[in-house]
Short mmCIF file of C-alpha atoms in Angstrom, two decimals:
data_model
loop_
_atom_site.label_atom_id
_atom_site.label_comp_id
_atom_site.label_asym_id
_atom_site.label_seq_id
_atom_site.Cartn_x
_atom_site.Cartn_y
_atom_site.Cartn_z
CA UNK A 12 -11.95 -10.00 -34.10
CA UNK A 13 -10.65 -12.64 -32.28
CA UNK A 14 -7.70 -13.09 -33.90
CA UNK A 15 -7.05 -9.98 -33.55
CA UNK A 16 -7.59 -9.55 -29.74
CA UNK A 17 -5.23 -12.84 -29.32
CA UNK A 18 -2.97 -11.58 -31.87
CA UNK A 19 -2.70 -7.95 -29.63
CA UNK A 20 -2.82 -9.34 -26.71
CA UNK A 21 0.38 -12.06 -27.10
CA UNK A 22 2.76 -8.84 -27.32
CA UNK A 23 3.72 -7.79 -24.02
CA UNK A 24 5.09 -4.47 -25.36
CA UNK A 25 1.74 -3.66 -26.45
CA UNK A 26 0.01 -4.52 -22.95
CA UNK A 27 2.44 -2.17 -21.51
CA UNK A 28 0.57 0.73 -22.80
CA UNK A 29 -2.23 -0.28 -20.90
CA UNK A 30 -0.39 -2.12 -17.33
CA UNK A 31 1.04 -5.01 -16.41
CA UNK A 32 -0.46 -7.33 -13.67
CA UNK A 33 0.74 -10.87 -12.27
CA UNK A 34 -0.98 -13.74 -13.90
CA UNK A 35 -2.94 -14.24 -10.68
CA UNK A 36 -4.91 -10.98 -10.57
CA UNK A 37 -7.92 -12.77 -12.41
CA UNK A 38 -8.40 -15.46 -9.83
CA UNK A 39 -7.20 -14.09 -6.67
CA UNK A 40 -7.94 -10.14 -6.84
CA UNK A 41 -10.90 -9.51 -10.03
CA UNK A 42 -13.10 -12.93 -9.44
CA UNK A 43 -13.93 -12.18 -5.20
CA UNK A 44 -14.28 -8.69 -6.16
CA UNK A 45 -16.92 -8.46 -9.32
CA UNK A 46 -18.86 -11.75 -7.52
CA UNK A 47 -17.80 -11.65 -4.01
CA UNK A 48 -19.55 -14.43 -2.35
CA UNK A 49 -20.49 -16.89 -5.43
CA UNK A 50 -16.36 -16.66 -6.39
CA UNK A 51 -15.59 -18.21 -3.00
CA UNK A 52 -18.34 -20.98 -3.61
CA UNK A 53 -17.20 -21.27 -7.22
CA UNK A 54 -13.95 -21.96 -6.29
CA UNK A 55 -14.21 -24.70 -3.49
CA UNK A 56 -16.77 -26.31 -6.32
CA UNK A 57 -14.22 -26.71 -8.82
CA UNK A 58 -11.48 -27.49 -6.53
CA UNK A 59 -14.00 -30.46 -5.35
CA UNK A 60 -14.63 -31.50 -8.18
CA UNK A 61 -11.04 -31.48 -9.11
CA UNK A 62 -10.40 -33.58 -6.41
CA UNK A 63 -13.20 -36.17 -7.15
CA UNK A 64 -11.61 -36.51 -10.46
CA UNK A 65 -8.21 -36.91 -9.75
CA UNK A 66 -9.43 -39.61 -7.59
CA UNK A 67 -12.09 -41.18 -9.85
CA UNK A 68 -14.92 -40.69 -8.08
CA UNK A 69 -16.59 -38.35 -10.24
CA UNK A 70 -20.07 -40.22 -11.35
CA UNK A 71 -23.26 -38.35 -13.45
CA UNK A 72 -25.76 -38.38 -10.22
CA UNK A 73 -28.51 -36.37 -12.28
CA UNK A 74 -29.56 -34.84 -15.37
CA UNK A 75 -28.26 -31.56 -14.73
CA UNK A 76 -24.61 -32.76 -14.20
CA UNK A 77 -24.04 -32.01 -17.56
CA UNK A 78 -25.64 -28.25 -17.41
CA UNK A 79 -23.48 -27.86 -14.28
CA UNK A 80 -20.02 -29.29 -15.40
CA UNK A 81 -20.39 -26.94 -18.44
CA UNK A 82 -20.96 -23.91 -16.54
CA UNK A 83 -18.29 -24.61 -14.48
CA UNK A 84 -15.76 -25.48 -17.53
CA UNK A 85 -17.13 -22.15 -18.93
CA UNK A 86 -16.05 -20.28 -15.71
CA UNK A 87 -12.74 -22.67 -15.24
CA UNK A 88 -11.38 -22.09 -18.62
CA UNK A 89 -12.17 -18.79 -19.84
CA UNK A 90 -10.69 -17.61 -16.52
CA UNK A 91 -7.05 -19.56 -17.71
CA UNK A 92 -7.63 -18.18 -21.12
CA UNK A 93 -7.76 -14.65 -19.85
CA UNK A 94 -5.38 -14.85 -17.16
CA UNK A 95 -2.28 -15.84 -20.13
CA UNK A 96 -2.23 -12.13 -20.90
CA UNK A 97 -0.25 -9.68 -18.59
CA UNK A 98 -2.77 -7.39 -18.87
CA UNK A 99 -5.81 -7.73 -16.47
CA UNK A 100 -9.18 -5.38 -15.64
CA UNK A 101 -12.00 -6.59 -14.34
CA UNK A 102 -14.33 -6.10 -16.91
CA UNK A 103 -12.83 -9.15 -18.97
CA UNK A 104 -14.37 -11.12 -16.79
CA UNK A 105 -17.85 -10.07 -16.90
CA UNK A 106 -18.87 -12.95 -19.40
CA UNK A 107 -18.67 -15.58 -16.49
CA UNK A 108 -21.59 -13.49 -14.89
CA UNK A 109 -24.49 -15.72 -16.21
CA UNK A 110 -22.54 -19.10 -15.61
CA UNK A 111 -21.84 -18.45 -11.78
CA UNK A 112 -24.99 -16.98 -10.92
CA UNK A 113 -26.60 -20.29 -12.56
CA UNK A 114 -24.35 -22.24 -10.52
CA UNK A 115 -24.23 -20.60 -7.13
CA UNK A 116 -26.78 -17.44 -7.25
CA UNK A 117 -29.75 -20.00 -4.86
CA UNK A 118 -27.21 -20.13 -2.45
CA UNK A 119 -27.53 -16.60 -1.40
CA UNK A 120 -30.94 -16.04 -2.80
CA UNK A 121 -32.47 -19.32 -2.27
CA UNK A 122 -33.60 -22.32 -0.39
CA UNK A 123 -29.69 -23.41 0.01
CA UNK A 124 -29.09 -20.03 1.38
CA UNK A 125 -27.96 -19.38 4.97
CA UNK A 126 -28.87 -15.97 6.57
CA UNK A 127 -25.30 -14.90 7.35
CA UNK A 128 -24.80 -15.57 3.67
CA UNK A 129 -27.26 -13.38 2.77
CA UNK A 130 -25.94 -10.00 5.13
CA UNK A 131 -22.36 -11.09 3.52
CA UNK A 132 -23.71 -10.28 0.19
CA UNK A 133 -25.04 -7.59 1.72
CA UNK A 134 -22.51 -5.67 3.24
CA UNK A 135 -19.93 -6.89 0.78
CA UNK A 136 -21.63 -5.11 -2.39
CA UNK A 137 -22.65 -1.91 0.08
CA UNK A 138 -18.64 -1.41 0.67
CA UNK A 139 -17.61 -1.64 -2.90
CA UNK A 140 -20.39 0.54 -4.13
CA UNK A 141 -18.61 3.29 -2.02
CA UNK A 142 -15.67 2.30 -2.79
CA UNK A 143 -15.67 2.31 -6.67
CA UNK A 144 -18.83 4.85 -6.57
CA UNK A 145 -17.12 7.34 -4.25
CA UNK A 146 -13.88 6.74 -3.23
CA UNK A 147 -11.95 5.40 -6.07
CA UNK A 148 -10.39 8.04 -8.74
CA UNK A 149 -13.39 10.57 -6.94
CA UNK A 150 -11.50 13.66 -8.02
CA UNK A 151 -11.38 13.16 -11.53
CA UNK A 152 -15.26 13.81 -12.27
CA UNK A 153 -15.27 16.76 -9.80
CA UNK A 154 -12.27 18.92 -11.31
CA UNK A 155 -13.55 18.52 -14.25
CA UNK A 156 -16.61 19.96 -13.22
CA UNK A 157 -14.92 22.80 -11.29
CA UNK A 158 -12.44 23.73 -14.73
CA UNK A 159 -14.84 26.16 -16.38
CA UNK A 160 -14.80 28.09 -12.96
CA UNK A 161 -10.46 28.45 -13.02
CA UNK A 162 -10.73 31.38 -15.15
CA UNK A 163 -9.11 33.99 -13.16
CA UNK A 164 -5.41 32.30 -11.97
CA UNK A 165 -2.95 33.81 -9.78
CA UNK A 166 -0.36 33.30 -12.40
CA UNK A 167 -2.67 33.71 -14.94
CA UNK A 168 -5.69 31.92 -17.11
CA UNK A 169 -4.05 28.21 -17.30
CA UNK A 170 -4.85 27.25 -21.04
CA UNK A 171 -3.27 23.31 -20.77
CA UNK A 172 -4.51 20.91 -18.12
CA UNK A 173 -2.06 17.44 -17.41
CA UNK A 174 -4.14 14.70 -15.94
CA UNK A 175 -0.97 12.73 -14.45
CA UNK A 176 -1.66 9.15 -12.73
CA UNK A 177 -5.67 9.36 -13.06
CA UNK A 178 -7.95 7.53 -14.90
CA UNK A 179 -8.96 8.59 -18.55
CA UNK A 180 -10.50 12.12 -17.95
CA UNK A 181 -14.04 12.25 -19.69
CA UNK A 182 -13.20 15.48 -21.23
CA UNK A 183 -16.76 16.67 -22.18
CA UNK A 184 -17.35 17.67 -18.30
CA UNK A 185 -15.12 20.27 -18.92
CA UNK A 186 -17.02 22.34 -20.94
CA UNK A 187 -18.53 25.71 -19.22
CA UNK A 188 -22.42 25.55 -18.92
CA UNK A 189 -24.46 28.79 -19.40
CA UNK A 190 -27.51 28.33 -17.73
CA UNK A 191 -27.77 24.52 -18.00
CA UNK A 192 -26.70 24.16 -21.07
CA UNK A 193 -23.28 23.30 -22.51
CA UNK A 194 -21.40 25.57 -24.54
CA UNK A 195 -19.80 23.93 -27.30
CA UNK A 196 -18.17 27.43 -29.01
CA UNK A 197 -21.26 28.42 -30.82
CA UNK A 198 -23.14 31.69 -30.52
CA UNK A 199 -24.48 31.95 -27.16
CA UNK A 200 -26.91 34.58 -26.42
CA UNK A 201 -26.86 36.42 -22.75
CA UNK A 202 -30.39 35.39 -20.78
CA UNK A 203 -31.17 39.18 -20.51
CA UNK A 204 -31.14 39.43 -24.11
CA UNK A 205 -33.53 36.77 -24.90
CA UNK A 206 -36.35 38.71 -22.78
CA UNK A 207 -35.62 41.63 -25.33
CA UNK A 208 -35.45 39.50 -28.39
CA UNK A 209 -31.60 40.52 -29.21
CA UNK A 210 -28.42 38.22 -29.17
CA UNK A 211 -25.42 39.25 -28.15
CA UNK A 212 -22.07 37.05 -28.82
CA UNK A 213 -19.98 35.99 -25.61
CA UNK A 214 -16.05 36.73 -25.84
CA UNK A 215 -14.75 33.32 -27.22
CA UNK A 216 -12.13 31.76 -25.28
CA UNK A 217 -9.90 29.04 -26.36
CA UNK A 218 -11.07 26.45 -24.35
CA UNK A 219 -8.16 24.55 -22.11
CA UNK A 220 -6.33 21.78 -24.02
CA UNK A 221 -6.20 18.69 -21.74
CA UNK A 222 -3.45 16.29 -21.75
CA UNK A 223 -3.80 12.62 -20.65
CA UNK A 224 -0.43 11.28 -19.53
CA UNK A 225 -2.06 8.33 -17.72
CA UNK A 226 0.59 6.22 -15.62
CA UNK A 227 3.34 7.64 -17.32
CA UNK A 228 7.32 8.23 -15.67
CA UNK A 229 7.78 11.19 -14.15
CA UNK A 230 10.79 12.30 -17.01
CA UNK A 231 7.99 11.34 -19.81
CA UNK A 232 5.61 14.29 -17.59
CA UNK A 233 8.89 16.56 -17.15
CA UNK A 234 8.86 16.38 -21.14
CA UNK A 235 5.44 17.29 -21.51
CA UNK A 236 5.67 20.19 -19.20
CA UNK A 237 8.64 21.31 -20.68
CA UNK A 238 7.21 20.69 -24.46
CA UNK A 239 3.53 22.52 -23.31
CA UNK A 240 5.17 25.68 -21.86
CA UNK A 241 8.05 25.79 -24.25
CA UNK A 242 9.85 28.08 -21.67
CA UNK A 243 13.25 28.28 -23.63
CA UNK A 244 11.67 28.48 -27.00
CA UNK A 245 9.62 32.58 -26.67
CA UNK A 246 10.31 35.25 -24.55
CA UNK A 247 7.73 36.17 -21.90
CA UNK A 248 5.80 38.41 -23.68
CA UNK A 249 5.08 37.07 -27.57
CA UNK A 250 2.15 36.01 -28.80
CA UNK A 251 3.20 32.18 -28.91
CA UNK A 252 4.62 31.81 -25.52
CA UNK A 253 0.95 31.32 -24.51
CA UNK A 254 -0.17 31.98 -21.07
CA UNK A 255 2.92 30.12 -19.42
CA UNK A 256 1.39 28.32 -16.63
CA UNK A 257 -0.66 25.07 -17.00
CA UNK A 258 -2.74 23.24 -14.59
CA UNK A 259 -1.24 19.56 -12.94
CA UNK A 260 -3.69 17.51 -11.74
CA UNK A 261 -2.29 14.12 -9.67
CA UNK A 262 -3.10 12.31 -6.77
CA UNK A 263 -1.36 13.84 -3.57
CA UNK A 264 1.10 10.54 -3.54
CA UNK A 265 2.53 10.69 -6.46
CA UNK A 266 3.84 14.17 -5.65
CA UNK A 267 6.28 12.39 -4.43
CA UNK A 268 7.72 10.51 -6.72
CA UNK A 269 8.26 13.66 -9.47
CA UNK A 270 11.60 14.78 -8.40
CA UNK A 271 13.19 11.27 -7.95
CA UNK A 272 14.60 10.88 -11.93
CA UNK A 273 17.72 9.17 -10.84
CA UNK A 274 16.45 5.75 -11.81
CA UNK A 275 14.34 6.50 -14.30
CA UNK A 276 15.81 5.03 -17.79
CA UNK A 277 19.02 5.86 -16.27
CA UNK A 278 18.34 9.85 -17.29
CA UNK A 279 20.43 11.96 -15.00
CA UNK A 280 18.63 14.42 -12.47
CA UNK A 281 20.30 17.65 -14.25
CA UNK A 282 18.23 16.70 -17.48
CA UNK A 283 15.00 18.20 -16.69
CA UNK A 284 14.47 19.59 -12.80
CA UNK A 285 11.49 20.70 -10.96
CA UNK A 286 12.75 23.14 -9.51
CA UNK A 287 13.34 24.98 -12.98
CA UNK A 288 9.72 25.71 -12.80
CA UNK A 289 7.40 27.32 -10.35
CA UNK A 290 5.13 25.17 -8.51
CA UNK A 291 1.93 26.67 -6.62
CA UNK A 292 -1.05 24.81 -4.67
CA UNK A 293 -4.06 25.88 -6.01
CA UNK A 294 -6.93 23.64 -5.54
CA UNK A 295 -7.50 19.93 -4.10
CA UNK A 296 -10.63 17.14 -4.37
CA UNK A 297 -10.52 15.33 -1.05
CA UNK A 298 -11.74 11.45 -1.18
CA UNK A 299 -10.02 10.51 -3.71
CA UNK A 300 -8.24 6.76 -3.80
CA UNK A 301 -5.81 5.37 -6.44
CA UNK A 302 -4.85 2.17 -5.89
CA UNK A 303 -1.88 2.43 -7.75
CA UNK A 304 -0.56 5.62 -5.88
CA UNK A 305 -1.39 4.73 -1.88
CA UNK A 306 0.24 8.03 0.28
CA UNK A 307 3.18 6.74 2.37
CA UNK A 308 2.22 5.41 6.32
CA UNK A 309 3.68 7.97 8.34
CA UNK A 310 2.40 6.69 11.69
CA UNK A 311 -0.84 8.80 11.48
CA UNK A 312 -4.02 7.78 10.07
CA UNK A 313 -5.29 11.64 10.10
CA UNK A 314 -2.11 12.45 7.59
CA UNK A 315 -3.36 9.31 5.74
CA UNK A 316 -6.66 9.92 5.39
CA UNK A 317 -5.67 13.80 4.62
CA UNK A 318 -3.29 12.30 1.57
CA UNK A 319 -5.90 10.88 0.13
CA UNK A 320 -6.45 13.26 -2.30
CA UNK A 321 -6.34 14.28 -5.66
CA UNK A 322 -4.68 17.78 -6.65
CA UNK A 323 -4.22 21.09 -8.50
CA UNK A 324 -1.16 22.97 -8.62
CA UNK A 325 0.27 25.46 -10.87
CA UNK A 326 3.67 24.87 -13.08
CA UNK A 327 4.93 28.34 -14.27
CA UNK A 328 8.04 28.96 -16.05
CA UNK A 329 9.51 31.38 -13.38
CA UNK A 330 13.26 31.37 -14.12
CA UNK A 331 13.02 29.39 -17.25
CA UNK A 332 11.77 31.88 -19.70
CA UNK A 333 14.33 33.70 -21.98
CA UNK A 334 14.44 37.35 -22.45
CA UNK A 335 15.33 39.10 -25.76
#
């Protein structure tokens, strides 16, 4: 397995599937913001240490030197290790947990630990908790929740759902519950008719495909709109044609960026355009951040803060679909 992962991970065209980040990320960005405090003392250790044994100093002053100087070669090079690869989340790091809290956890629950220290670790992991429990990718989980309910659409019952420049949708939310339970496309039985002992079958309904496009270009989301509705392929009223509007769920920033193809892979605008389909507002998550997709600064912080968003809207194929 290890192999393996080095073997995967030395392909950059592999990592690109999954995002590309500078070689610093690890120590700069994903250390101060899994440990906060202890990376900060971590990191003027080692660079004191460094600096004692560039200049010879460095002597064994006690039996735990060792335990110490291991720890901190545990932290020091598994951090290089992982920071060769492009590719660079957080969670990779989470093996250097146990060293650094051996090292530096007393000094901010401890006798070596200063008050201020102690509110610093404080407030520190009080922010992120909102910030990764609330704020960050907080529409995902909730318009999942809210699918089962988009039954009736203006423009008809969207069957397909894109997730466009979210995290992985846990699909299973999705599903419709009947009174607390989920519905999985087996016989459910009405309440009322378990009071009379009967069953009665709900209508089946094909339950909405979703479609994961991730961080993808917006021509590689044109395609998938274009190969989901298959506007040009049926005429408006067969069988196949399906319901012919689908659900697009994005943050409110990268709106923006759909209709500018010019650049993209050096496609030409007239390839696929936006404004060969219908696009309708329908439905939108407030408090929702994605650090990859910030809204533009617009000299407001109430238009900011209102961008901040994650939503629905409605791709038809009004004035794409042939006629026989």
């Amino acid at each position: 397995a290890p192999l393996n992962a080095l073997l995967y991970n030395s392909k950059r065209t592999n990592l690109e599937n999954h995002g590309i980040h500078p070689r610093i990320t690890h120590a700069l960005v994903n250390m101060p913001m899994l440990f906060g405090p202890l990376a900060l003392f971590g990191f003027a250790r080692i660079a004191k240490v460094a600096f004692k044994v560039v200049k010879g100093e460095m002597r064994p002053e006690r039996e735990s030197s060792f335990t110490q100087a291991s720890c901190q070669a545990t932290i020091l090079v598994g951090t290089i290790l992982l920071s060769c690869a492009p590719h660079q989340e957080p969670r990779f790091l989470l093996p250097t947990i146990i060293p650094i809290i051996a090292l530096y956890g007393k000094r901010v629950l401890g006798k070596e630990a200063f008050p201020l220290t102690l509110w610093i670790w404080v407030v520190f992991n009080l922010l992120l908790c909102i910030f990764f429990g609330w704020l960050h990718q907080g529409g995902v989980v909730p318009s999942l929740l809210r699918m089962h309910w988009q039954q009736d659409q203006p423009l008809g019952r969207a069957e397909d759902v894109v997730y466009y420049k979210t995290y992985m949708p846990p699909t299973f939310l999705s599903r419709p519950t009947l009174h607390g339970s989920m519905r999985t496309g087996e016989e459910v039985c009405r309440a009322e008719d378990h009071n009379a002992g009967g069953c009665d079958i709900i209508e089946r309904k094909r339950p909405s495909r979703i479609f994961d496009l991730r961080g993808e270009t917006s021509i590689s989301l044109l395609h998938a709109i274009n190969n989901i509705l298959a506007c040009d392929k049926y005429p408006e009223n067969s069988p196949e044609a399906g319901s012919g509007v689908i659900m697009l769920v994005l943050p409110n920033a990268a709106m923006r960026t759909l209709t500018d193809t010019n650049s993209e892979n050096g496609i030409d605008e007239s390839a696929l355009r936006w404004d060969e389909y219908a696009i309708n507002d329908y439905s939108r998550f407030s408090a929702h951040i994605s650090t990859e997709d910030w809204p533009v600064w617009q000299g407001s912080v109430q238009q900011f803060m209102d961008n901040l968003r994650l939503d629905i809207s409605l791709v038809s194929c009004e004035g794409k679909r042939r006629s026989d």
